[in-house]
Tab-separated table of C-alpha atoms and ligand atoms in Angstrom:
chain	number	residue	atom	x	y	z
A	1	UNK	CA	131.211	91.270	90.593
A	2	UNK	CA	131.432	93.241	87.416
A	3	UNK	CA	132.914	96.164	89.305
A	4	UNK	CA	129.756	98.278	89.417
A	5	UNK	CA	128.927	99.430	92.920
A	6	UNK	CA	126.536	96.967	94.513
A	7	UNK	CA	125.794	95.173	91.266
A	8	UNK	CA	126.444	91.498	91.274
A	9	UNK	CA	126.714	88.849	88.650
A	10	UNK	CA	127.562	85.259	89.394
A	11	UNK	CA	130.571	85.664	91.673
A	12	UNK	CA	132.111	83.013	93.815
A	13	UNK	CA	135.323	84.869	94.447
A	14	UNK	CA	136.836	81.441	94.824
A	15	UNK	CA	135.025	81.107	98.149
A	16	UNK	CA	132.452	78.491	97.342
A	17	UNK	CA	130.923	76.423	94.597
A	18	UNK	CA	127.757	78.467	94.653
A	19	UNK	CA	128.245	81.494	92.398
A	20	UNK	CA	126.420	83.823	94.797
A	21	UNK	CA	127.843	82.585	98.099
A	22	UNK	CA	130.517	85.294	98.156
A	23	UNK	CA	127.941	88.041	97.673
A	24	UNK	CA	125.612	86.684	100.356
A	25	UNK	CA	128.411	86.354	102.895
A	26	UNK	CA	129.654	89.871	102.069
A	27	UNK	CA	126.197	91.247	102.840
A	28	UNK	CA	125.896	89.111	105.955
A	29	UNK	CA	129.211	90.489	107.229
A	30	UNK	CA	127.929	94.027	106.625
A	31	UNK	CA	124.722	93.228	108.475
A	32	UNK	CA	126.595	91.704	111.413
A	33	UNK	CA	128.672	94.895	111.624
A	34	UNK	CA	125.353	96.552	112.678
A	35	UNK	CA	125.811	99.493	110.321
A	36	UNK	CA	122.236	99.214	108.951
A	37	UNK	CA	120.688	99.577	112.402
A	38	UNK	CA	120.890	103.266	113.350
A	39	UNK	CA	117.920	105.453	112.457
A	40	UNK	CA	120.218	107.944	110.672
A	41	UNK	CA	121.592	105.216	108.380
A	42	UNK	CA	118.126	103.963	107.412
A	43	UNK	CA	116.895	107.501	106.800
A	44	UNK	CA	119.951	108.283	104.624
A	45	UNK	CA	119.369	105.177	102.467
A	46	UNK	CA	115.640	105.908	102.137
A	47	UNK	CA	116.367	109.500	101.163
A	48	UNK	CA	118.838	108.234	98.559
A	49	UNK	CA	116.087	106.003	97.174
A	50	UNK	CA	113.885	109.107	97.025
A	51	UNK	CA	116.559	110.882	94.975
A	52	UNK	CA	116.684	107.896	92.598
A	53	UNK	CA	112.916	108.200	92.050
A	54	UNK	CA	113.142	111.957	91.599
A	55	UNK	CA	116.215	112.147	89.361
A	56	UNK	CA	115.513	109.016	87.301
A	57	UNK	CA	111.769	109.450	86.826
A	58	UNK	CA	112.158	110.008	83.098
A	59	UNK	CA	114.384	106.937	82.754
A	60	UNK	CA	111.759	104.860	84.571
A	61	UNK	CA	109.034	106.095	82.204
A	62	UNK	CA	111.226	105.355	79.180
A	63	UNK	CA	112.285	101.890	80.387
A	64	UNK	CA	108.728	100.762	81.152
A	65	UNK	CA	107.517	102.208	77.832
A	66	UNK	CA	110.165	100.204	75.974
A	67	UNK	CA	109.371	97.070	77.961
A	68	UNK	CA	105.602	96.990	77.515
A	69	UNK	CA	104.539	100.330	76.074
A	70	UNK	CA	103.439	101.361	79.540
A	71	UNK	CA	101.550	104.659	79.106
A	72	UNK	CA	103.404	107.577	80.752
A	73	UNK	CA	100.535	108.505	83.080
A	74	UNK	CA	100.184	104.914	84.279
A	75	UNK	CA	103.953	104.568	84.720
A	76	UNK	CA	104.282	107.786	86.674
A	77	UNK	CA	101.345	106.885	88.896
A	78	UNK	CA	102.176	103.241	89.552
A	79	UNK	CA	105.967	103.010	89.273
A	80	UNK	CA	106.964	106.382	90.746
A	81	UNK	CA	104.217	108.051	92.811
A	82	UNK	CA	103.140	104.928	94.691
A	83	UNK	CA	106.801	104.291	95.625
A	84	UNK	CA	107.145	107.893	96.826
A	85	UNK	CA	104.003	107.441	98.947
A	86	UNK	CA	105.488	104.374	100.585
A	87	UNK	CA	108.804	106.138	101.067
A	88	UNK	CA	107.181	109.136	102.760
A	89	UNK	CA	105.189	106.810	104.997
A	90	UNK	CA	108.415	105.126	106.097
A	91	UNK	CA	110.335	108.386	106.582
A	92	UNK	CA	107.477	109.957	108.558
A	93	UNK	CA	107.024	106.989	110.883
A	94	UNK	CA	110.394	105.299	111.140
A	95	UNK	CA	111.510	106.672	114.498
A	96	UNK	CA	108.154	105.674	116.005
A	97	UNK	CA	108.245	102.207	114.389
A	98	UNK	CA	111.729	101.614	115.808
A	99	UNK	CA	110.758	102.321	119.403
A	100	UNK	CA	110.360	99.455	121.879
A	101	UNK	CA	106.744	98.703	122.702
A	102	UNK	CA	106.227	98.273	126.408
A	103	UNK	CA	103.627	95.662	127.280
A	104	UNK	CA	101.382	94.832	130.235
A	105	UNK	CA	102.921	92.974	133.148
A	106	UNK	CA	101.559	90.565	135.705
A	107	UNK	CA	101.959	90.581	139.447
A	108	UNK	CA	105.146	88.538	139.380
A	109	UNK	CA	106.875	90.886	136.910
A	110	UNK	CA	105.782	94.255	138.280
A	111	UNK	CA	109.368	95.307	138.937
A	112	UNK	CA	110.674	94.037	135.577
A	113	UNK	CA	110.526	95.666	132.239
A	114	UNK	CA	108.727	93.805	129.459
A	115	UNK	CA	108.815	95.067	125.909
A	116	UNK	CA	108.780	94.117	122.248
A	117	UNK	CA	111.872	95.135	120.328
A	118	UNK	CA	111.735	95.319	116.534
A	119	UNK	CA	114.760	93.621	115.139
A	120	UNK	CA	115.830	93.313	111.506
A	121	UNK	CA	115.901	89.829	109.961
A	122	UNK	CA	119.353	90.127	108.380
A	123	UNK	CA	120.029	89.432	104.696
A	124	UNK	CA	116.814	89.625	102.715
A	125	UNK	CA	116.155	88.495	99.136
A	126	UNK	CA	113.515	90.364	97.120
A	127	UNK	CA	112.379	88.762	93.844
A	128	UNK	CA	110.113	90.870	91.634
A	129	UNK	CA	107.749	90.249	88.691
A	130	UNK	CA	107.571	92.106	85.369
A	131	UNK	CA	104.146	93.763	85.532
A	132	UNK	CA	105.224	96.655	87.783
A	133	UNK	CA	108.971	96.120	87.447
A	134	UNK	CA	110.027	99.119	89.565
A	135	UNK	CA	107.186	99.457	92.089
A	136	UNK	CA	107.080	95.792	93.104
A	137	UNK	CA	110.821	95.793	93.791
A	138	UNK	CA	111.124	99.163	95.499
A	139	UNK	CA	108.147	98.892	97.857
A	140	UNK	CA	109.497	95.761	99.595
A	141	UNK	CA	112.967	97.336	99.436
A	142	UNK	CA	111.680	100.404	101.314
A	143	UNK	CA	110.273	98.101	104.010
A	144	UNK	CA	113.503	96.127	104.191
A	145	UNK	CA	115.695	99.232	104.509
A	146	UNK	CA	113.344	100.787	107.050
A	147	UNK	CA	113.609	97.627	109.150
A	148	UNK	CA	117.432	97.679	109.051
A	149	UNK	CA	118.134	94.745	106.727
A	150	UNK	CA	120.746	94.154	104.028
A	151	UNK	CA	119.099	93.296	100.730
A	152	UNK	CA	119.644	91.485	97.434
A	153	UNK	CA	117.168	92.584	94.772
A	154	UNK	CA	116.358	90.306	91.822
A	155	UNK	CA	114.302	92.049	89.104
A	156	UNK	CA	112.327	90.154	86.461
A	157	UNK	CA	114.400	89.200	83.433
A	158	UNK	CA	111.378	89.721	81.154
A	159	UNK	CA	111.374	93.518	81.382
A	160	UNK	CA	114.918	94.028	80.138
A	161	UNK	CA	115.000	97.815	80.124
A	162	UNK	CA	113.706	98.155	83.677
A	163	UNK	CA	116.051	95.376	84.795
A	164	UNK	CA	119.003	97.256	83.249
A	165	UNK	CA	117.987	100.506	84.958
A	166	UNK	CA	117.751	98.777	88.342
A	167	UNK	CA	121.037	96.977	87.755
A	168	UNK	CA	123.051	99.918	86.503
A	169	UNK	CA	121.575	102.977	88.199
A	170	UNK	CA	119.981	102.051	91.526
A	171	UNK	CA	123.237	100.782	93.133
A	172	UNK	CA	124.787	104.224	92.559
A	173	UNK	CA	122.341	105.611	95.136
A	174	UNK	CA	122.630	102.941	97.839
A	175	UNK	CA	125.340	101.645	100.188
A	176	UNK	CA	127.078	99.047	98.030
A	177	UNK	CA	128.149	96.958	101.024
A	178	UNK	CA	124.574	96.402	102.134
A	179	UNK	CA	122.443	96.440	98.978
A	180	UNK	CA	123.059	94.546	95.746
A	181	UNK	CA	121.206	93.829	92.530
A	182	UNK	CA	121.405	90.390	90.945
A	183	UNK	CA	120.167	90.018	87.387
A	184	UNK	CA	119.193	86.433	86.806
A	185	UNK	CA	117.015	84.110	84.741
A	186	UNK	CA	115.488	80.916	86.088
A	187	UNK	CA	118.734	78.928	86.174
A	188	UNK	CA	120.730	81.576	88.041
A	189	UNK	CA	117.846	82.339	90.420
A	190	UNK	CA	117.717	78.646	91.284
A	191	UNK	CA	121.407	78.848	92.272
A	192	UNK	CA	120.825	82.097	94.160
A	193	UNK	CA	118.060	80.408	96.189
A	194	UNK	CA	120.435	77.677	97.347
A	195	UNK	CA	121.965	80.239	99.694
A	196	UNK	CA	120.582	80.850	103.140
A	197	UNK	CA	118.650	84.084	103.402
A	198	UNK	CA	117.022	85.413	106.544
A	199	UNK	CA	113.848	86.434	104.728
A	200	UNK	CA	112.559	86.088	101.162
A	201	UNK	CA	109.960	88.468	99.739
A	202	UNK	CA	108.613	87.109	96.441
A	203	UNK	CA	106.036	88.620	94.109
A	204	UNK	CA	104.962	86.495	91.161
A	205	UNK	CA	102.950	83.505	90.061
A	206	UNK	CA	101.669	80.768	92.387
A	207	UNK	CA	103.657	78.070	90.536
A	208	UNK	CA	106.975	79.876	91.083
A	209	UNK	CA	105.817	80.760	94.608
A	210	UNK	CA	105.843	77.027	95.393
A	211	UNK	CA	109.420	76.762	94.101
A	212	UNK	CA	110.496	79.711	96.272
A	213	UNK	CA	108.796	78.258	99.339
A	214	UNK	CA	110.444	74.877	98.790
A	215	UNK	CA	113.882	76.487	98.477
A	216	UNK	CA	113.234	78.606	101.583
A	217	UNK	CA	112.046	75.584	103.566
A	218	UNK	CA	115.481	73.960	103.217
A	219	UNK	CA	116.876	76.751	105.409
A	220	UNK	CA	113.659	77.352	107.396
A	221	UNK	CA	113.690	80.860	105.938
A	222	UNK	CA	110.443	82.789	106.425
A	223	UNK	CA	108.811	84.039	103.241
A	224	UNK	CA	106.199	86.441	102.015
A	225	UNK	CA	104.604	85.245	98.786
A	226	UNK	CA	102.629	87.906	96.927
A	227	UNK	CA	100.891	85.753	94.317
A	228	UNK	CA	98.175	86.003	91.717
A	229	UNK	CA	94.449	85.747	91.963
A	230	UNK	CA	91.149	86.058	90.185
A	231	UNK	CA	89.242	88.991	91.531
A	232	UNK	CA	85.427	89.107	91.402
A	233	UNK	CA	83.391	92.263	91.113
A	234	UNK	CA	79.770	92.136	92.214
A	235	UNK	CA	77.533	94.737	90.523
A	236	UNK	CA	74.072	95.237	91.993
A	237	UNK	CA	71.001	96.293	89.995
A	238	UNK	CA	70.840	99.455	92.101
A	239	UNK	CA	74.058	100.917	90.620
A	240	UNK	CA	74.569	103.951	88.466
A	241	UNK	CA	75.658	101.934	85.453
A	242	UNK	CA	77.805	104.659	83.806
A	243	UNK	CA	79.717	105.161	87.017
A	244	UNK	CA	80.354	101.430	87.484
A	245	UNK	CA	81.440	101.032	83.862
A	246	UNK	CA	84.039	103.821	84.065
A	247	UNK	CA	85.512	102.504	87.315
A	248	UNK	CA	85.607	98.874	86.166
A	249	UNK	CA	87.134	99.801	82.783
A	250	UNK	CA	89.825	101.847	84.512
A	251	UNK	CA	90.708	99.032	86.923
A	252	UNK	CA	90.545	96.213	84.402
A	253	UNK	CA	92.441	97.823	81.505
A	254	UNK	CA	95.095	99.724	83.504
A	255	UNK	CA	98.500	98.304	82.460
A	256	UNK	CA	96.613	96.371	79.725
A	257	UNK	CA	95.028	94.212	82.398
A	258	UNK	CA	98.361	92.998	83.801
A	259	UNK	CA	97.570	93.950	87.388
A	260	UNK	CA	97.241	91.359	90.134
A	261	UNK	CA	94.418	93.270	91.841
A	262	UNK	CA	92.417	94.084	88.678
A	263	UNK	CA	88.749	93.048	88.647
A	264	UNK	CA	88.719	89.933	86.429
A	265	UNK	CA	85.039	89.145	86.272
A	266	UNK	CA	81.759	90.896	86.972
A	267	UNK	CA	78.891	89.080	88.671
A	268	UNK	CA	75.526	90.710	87.901
A	269	UNK	CA	71.952	90.031	86.836
A	270	UNK	CA	70.953	89.463	83.194
A	271	UNK	CA	69.201	92.881	83.273
A	272	UNK	CA	72.341	94.610	84.543
A	273	UNK	CA	74.473	92.851	81.895
A	274	UNK	CA	72.205	94.320	79.175
A	275	UNK	CA	72.797	97.832	80.533
A	276	UNK	CA	76.451	97.300	81.402
A	277	UNK	CA	77.677	96.204	77.960
A	278	UNK	CA	76.852	99.507	76.165
A	279	UNK	CA	78.109	101.476	79.178
A	280	UNK	CA	81.415	99.558	79.163
A	281	UNK	CA	81.747	100.165	75.407
A	282	UNK	CA	81.174	103.874	75.965
A	283	UNK	CA	83.750	104.020	78.778
A	284	UNK	CA	86.356	102.148	76.681
A	285	UNK	CA	85.837	104.621	73.825
A	286	UNK	CA	85.989	107.573	76.214
A	287	UNK	CA	89.290	106.364	77.709
A	288	UNK	CA	91.073	104.848	74.672
A	289	UNK	CA	89.244	106.230	71.623
A	290	UNK	CA	87.427	104.215	68.985
A	291	UNK	CA	90.694	102.483	68.042
A	292	UNK	CA	92.495	101.610	71.319
A	293	UNK	CA	95.451	100.249	69.328
A	294	UNK	CA	96.383	103.847	68.498
A	295	UNK	CA	95.840	105.186	71.998
A	296	UNK	CA	98.942	106.361	73.887
A	297	UNK	CA	97.047	105.388	77.053
A	298	UNK	CA	96.749	101.673	76.345
A	299	UNK	CA	99.673	99.298	76.928
A	300	UNK	CA	100.832	96.017	75.442
A	301	UNK	CA	101.290	92.435	76.650
A	302	UNK	CA	104.804	91.974	78.003
A	303	UNK	CA	106.029	89.059	75.864
A	304	UNK	CA	105.130	86.654	73.035
A	305	UNK	CA	104.494	83.709	75.342
A	306	UNK	CA	102.196	85.791	77.554
A	307	UNK	CA	100.442	87.198	74.446
A	308	UNK	CA	99.645	83.726	73.122
A	309	UNK	CA	98.370	82.580	76.528
A	310	UNK	CA	95.980	85.546	76.872
A	311	UNK	CA	94.896	85.343	73.220
A	312	UNK	CA	93.915	81.694	73.700
A	313	UNK	CA	91.545	82.724	76.503
A	314	UNK	CA	89.481	84.728	73.989
A	315	UNK	CA	87.922	81.456	72.831
A	316	UNK	CA	86.013	81.203	76.128
A	317	UNK	CA	82.366	82.322	75.808
A	318	UNK	CA	81.397	85.051	73.324
A	319	UNK	CA	83.080	88.378	72.554
A	320	UNK	CA	80.701	91.254	73.372
A	321	UNK	CA	83.255	94.073	73.004
A	322	UNK	CA	86.724	94.156	71.413
A	323	UNK	CA	88.452	90.839	70.739
A	324	UNK	CA	90.928	92.188	68.142
A	325	UNK	CA	94.552	91.092	68.450
A	326	UNK	CA	97.850	91.775	66.700
A	327	UNK	CA	100.637	89.366	67.547
A	328	UNK	CA	103.389	91.520	65.994
A	329	UNK	CA	102.575	94.370	68.378
A	330	UNK	CA	101.450	92.067	71.225
A	331	UNK	CA	98.199	94.036	71.171
A	332	UNK	CA	94.960	92.719	72.595
A	333	UNK	CA	92.028	95.142	72.484
A	334	UNK	CA	90.083	95.938	75.657
A	335	UNK	CA	87.686	92.994	75.528
A	336	UNK	CA	84.491	91.937	77.286
A	337	UNK	CA	83.437	88.278	77.188
A	338	UNK	CA	79.948	87.032	78.024
A	339	UNK	CA	78.350	83.550	78.217
A	340	UNK	CA	81.517	82.229	79.809
A	341	UNK	CA	81.072	79.013	81.802
A	342	UNK	CA	82.871	78.612	85.142
A	343	UNK	CA	84.627	75.590	83.625
A	344	UNK	CA	85.957	77.572	80.603
A	345	UNK	CA	89.723	78.289	80.522
A	346	UNK	CA	89.206	82.043	81.057
A	347	UNK	CA	87.505	81.280	84.379
A	348	UNK	CA	89.999	78.586	85.372
A	349	UNK	CA	93.166	80.691	85.378
A	350	UNK	CA	94.194	84.249	86.116
A	351	UNK	CA	93.709	86.192	82.862
A	352	UNK	CA	96.368	88.836	83.508
A	353	UNK	CA	95.445	90.652	80.295
A	354	UNK	CA	92.810	93.102	78.977
A	355	UNK	CA	89.809	90.787	79.136
A	356	UNK	CA	86.797	91.345	81.402
A	357	UNK	CA	84.287	88.535	81.878
A	358	UNK	CA	80.628	89.007	82.784
A	359	UNK	CA	78.896	86.132	84.550
A	360	UNK	CA	75.201	86.427	85.262
A	361	UNK	CA	73.722	85.460	88.616
A	362	UNK	CA	70.166	85.522	89.956
A	363	UNK	CA	70.900	87.603	93.040
A	364	UNK	CA	73.481	88.704	95.592
A	365	UNK	CA	73.347	85.357	97.433
A	366	UNK	CA	74.247	83.490	94.275
A	367	UNK	CA	77.106	85.945	93.632
A	368	UNK	CA	78.478	85.415	97.146
A	369	UNK	CA	78.176	81.620	96.832
A	370	UNK	CA	80.009	81.801	93.502
A	371	UNK	CA	82.872	83.798	95.073
A	372	UNK	CA	83.078	81.477	98.076
A	373	UNK	CA	83.151	78.356	95.912
A	374	UNK	CA	86.476	79.443	94.381
A	375	UNK	CA	90.009	80.172	95.631
A	376	UNK	CA	90.070	83.171	97.948
A	377	UNK	CA	90.945	86.180	95.783
A	378	UNK	CA	93.409	89.006	96.341
A	379	UNK	CA	90.520	91.491	96.230
A	380	UNK	CA	86.745	91.400	96.225
A	381	UNK	CA	84.987	94.374	94.625
A	382	UNK	CA	81.335	95.244	95.207
A	383	UNK	CA	79.280	97.997	93.605
A	384	UNK	CA	75.897	99.048	94.955
A	385	UNK	CA	74.126	102.272	95.808
A	386	UNK	CA	72.913	100.476	98.923
A	387	UNK	CA	75.680	100.286	101.528
A	388	UNK	CA	73.968	97.279	103.143
A	389	UNK	CA	74.660	95.273	99.987
A	390	UNK	CA	78.319	96.348	99.881
A	391	UNK	CA	78.639	95.320	103.524
A	392	UNK	CA	76.961	91.987	102.854
A	393	UNK	CA	79.611	91.113	100.278
A	394	UNK	CA	82.310	92.358	102.642
A	395	UNK	CA	80.957	90.314	105.563
A	396	UNK	CA	80.266	87.084	103.725
A	397	UNK	CA	83.402	86.696	101.580
A	398	UNK	CA	87.074	86.268	102.378
A	399	UNK	CA	89.856	88.016	100.469
A	400	UNK	CA	93.131	89.894	100.885
A	401	UNK	CA	91.563	93.275	100.088
A	402	UNK	CA	88.113	94.691	99.687
A	403	UNK	CA	87.034	97.770	97.816
A	404	UNK	CA	83.468	99.042	97.644
A	405	UNK	CA	82.232	101.145	94.730
A	406	UNK	CA	85.661	101.597	93.166
A	407	UNK	CA	88.563	99.580	91.799
A	408	UNK	CA	92.311	99.568	92.610
A	409	UNK	CA	92.060	102.632	94.836
A	410	UNK	CA	92.761	100.750	98.059
A	411	UNK	CA	96.428	100.268	97.043
A	412	UNK	CA	96.958	104.018	97.033
A	413	UNK	CA	96.509	104.148	100.821
A	414	UNK	CA	99.723	103.434	102.688
A	415	UNK	CA	97.626	103.375	105.853
A	416	UNK	CA	96.039	100.136	104.672
A	417	UNK	CA	97.926	96.854	104.556
A	418	UNK	CA	98.175	94.988	101.249
A	419	UNK	CA	98.304	91.307	100.403
A	420	UNK	CA	96.360	88.156	99.829
A	421	UNK	CA	95.075	85.526	102.182
A	422	UNK	CA	98.458	83.960	102.231
A	423	UNK	CA	99.578	80.747	103.734
A	424	UNK	CA	102.092	82.321	106.006
A	425	UNK	CA	101.206	85.942	106.587
A	426	UNK	CA	99.262	86.441	109.796
A	427	UNK	CA	95.921	88.027	109.111
A	428	UNK	CA	95.611	91.533	110.422
A	429	UNK	CA	92.558	92.171	108.361
A	430	UNK	CA	90.653	95.328	108.848
A	431	UNK	CA	87.793	95.265	106.448
A	432	UNK	CA	85.688	98.294	105.943
A	433	UNK	CA	82.857	98.657	103.538
A	434	UNK	CA	80.695	101.499	102.440
A	435	UNK	CA	78.898	102.920	99.478
A	436	UNK	CA	81.400	105.604	98.608
A	437	UNK	CA	84.682	103.812	98.714
A	438	UNK	CA	86.196	101.495	101.158
A	439	UNK	CA	89.105	99.284	101.199
A	440	UNK	CA	90.254	96.418	103.185
A	441	UNK	CA	93.643	95.881	104.403
A	442	UNK	CA	95.443	92.756	105.049
A	443	UNK	CA	98.953	93.712	104.266
A	444	UNK	CA	101.565	92.831	106.765
A	445	UNK	CA	104.866	94.110	105.606
A	446	UNK	CA	106.898	91.799	107.738
A	447	UNK	CA	110.095	93.614	106.853
A	448	UNK	CA	108.958	96.599	108.826
A	449	UNK	CA	108.503	96.347	112.496
A	450	UNK	CA	109.282	92.679	112.660
A	451	UNK	CA	109.745	91.356	116.138
B	501	NAD	P1	106.778	84.695	87.723
B	501	NAD	O1	106.403	83.871	88.904
B	501	NAD	O2	106.914	84.029	86.413
B	501	NAD	O3	108.180	85.443	87.971
B	501	NAD	C1	108.425	86.216	89.125
B	501	NAD	C2	109.918	86.190	89.442
B	501	NAD	O4	110.312	84.840	89.697
B	501	NAD	C3	110.806	86.703	88.307
B	501	NAD	O5	111.800	87.528	88.860
B	501	NAD	C4	111.402	85.437	87.734
B	501	NAD	O6	112.707	85.631	87.247
B	501	NAD	C5	111.442	84.500	88.924
B	501	NAD	N1	111.313	83.092	88.529
B	501	NAD	C6	110.593	82.594	87.486
B	501	NAD	N2	110.707	81.249	87.456
B	501	NAD	C7	111.516	80.904	88.476
B	501	NAD	C8	112.022	79.658	88.965
B	501	NAD	N3	111.704	78.504	88.373
B	501	NAD	N4	112.829	79.671	90.047
B	501	NAD	C9	113.141	80.838	90.654
B	501	NAD	N5	112.715	82.046	90.226
B	501	NAD	C10	111.912	82.083	89.173
B	501	NAD	O7	105.692	85.867	87.712
B	501	NAD	P2	105.519	87.006	86.625
B	501	NAD	O8	105.023	86.370	85.375
B	501	NAD	O9	106.739	87.849	86.572
B	501	NAD	O10	104.357	87.902	87.271
B	501	NAD	C11	103.015	87.621	87.096
B	501	NAD	C12	102.406	87.003	88.334
B	501	NAD	O11	102.699	87.792	89.481
B	501	NAD	C13	100.897	86.945	88.261
B	501	NAD	O12	100.449	85.705	88.757
B	501	NAD	C14	100.449	88.076	89.189
B	501	NAD	O13	99.168	87.921	89.731
B	501	NAD	C15	101.504	88.011	90.231
B	501	NAD	N6	101.593	89.302	90.942
B	501	NAD	C16	101.197	89.364	92.237
B	501	NAD	C17	101.237	90.576	92.903
B	501	NAD	C18	100.823	90.713	94.342
B	501	NAD	O14	101.104	91.737	94.934
B	501	NAD	N7	100.178	89.740	94.927
B	501	NAD	C19	101.666	91.725	92.233
B	501	NAD	C20	102.037	91.610	90.896
B	501	NAD	C21	102.010	90.395	90.264
């Protein structure tokens, strides 16, 4: 290691050809010593993580601003407050989660005791993306600590300032024998993945998700893959158009559109599209001013490669709002595209940038058929002043999350699970729909309460 507590570079310590083997076996030895198991230990580590969030809040805001000009309000909300929520949830419930769950018995076992014990996996690898470089590392870390695991955290190499903060500062708060940070690009991560982990929690793109799953399969290591998606948003003719516009603009352009659960495209009637376009323009101006480029509340695309990819998608359909770009600043204006065909590039891949598409449909049935003809999304959104319509969309589509008459808000509830319709995560879906706000949950955090 480079000598920093719990921070690890490529280190074989002469023990093996794999540069990370020494680190993994050091953590495995710590895990086998059972020190991460007692409630008091887990609570102490979680509280230390809480102090990191409290004492280093300003550093987090500065790092994410340098990385992608993340607006301070957005950074505080998404990178700090949502982590604190998750942390409080774990601290408030941990002793209950850790208890054995006694189960029903049959006649033959009446005198026995039958129970489910929640046991940690062991050494867990968490690999994070760049779009929420703190939140998407710390939330799985909270689950992993709460469940009594040892953890290696691998931040994204694209958000250099956040990566440096995690590498240099976070280990000062945690037990260095049980928690380590590895900073690594693709080549080093490939070597890291050659090691046997007991669980891998990956958040990122579907293409890299396949690579992670293949590497995990060699060791039969269970994985959670939190991947991308393309989230539809049905808007009924019955809606209050101003209200819908403000909520869709907030959800779509938060973090400059680089949010896996953002609404990517609206499905509505031609008549609603006519009303929605001016209302969306008004909401964009209200939130970011007439020149969003100068707004402190509007972020930037993370890198040049990502900028060029998103910019190329602007050639799909016709620009109804925005469309301006500046490569030097990696700026793409909040944009609305219309007349986009389902076969156009912007409808074929996840946009992951500040572009909203409107697709017109004849009615709710056509909207539902459109959603069901595509990959199952992370979230389905539905807006209607008639709760029956919201429930119809909820009932007749399949997705990781569902949110009626709002956007993004379901992730703020720690009482709801979060995730997609993944290949491996068991569905524990609880879908609720209603006119005022409703979210679906499908998150299983397998690092907490695993059996
Ligand atoms: P990415 O897949 O490019 O990278 C994610 C992580 O994988 C990074 O740490 C990176 O270093 C590592 N990585 C990249 N290539 C690798 C390889 N060949 N081998 C091993 N590791 C490799 O994803 P990204 O661009 O950082 O993030 C954007 C994607 O993440 C989008 O698709 C988005 O939808 C998705 N995402 C999903 C969620 C969710 O909760 N479902 C949340 C945020 C982002």
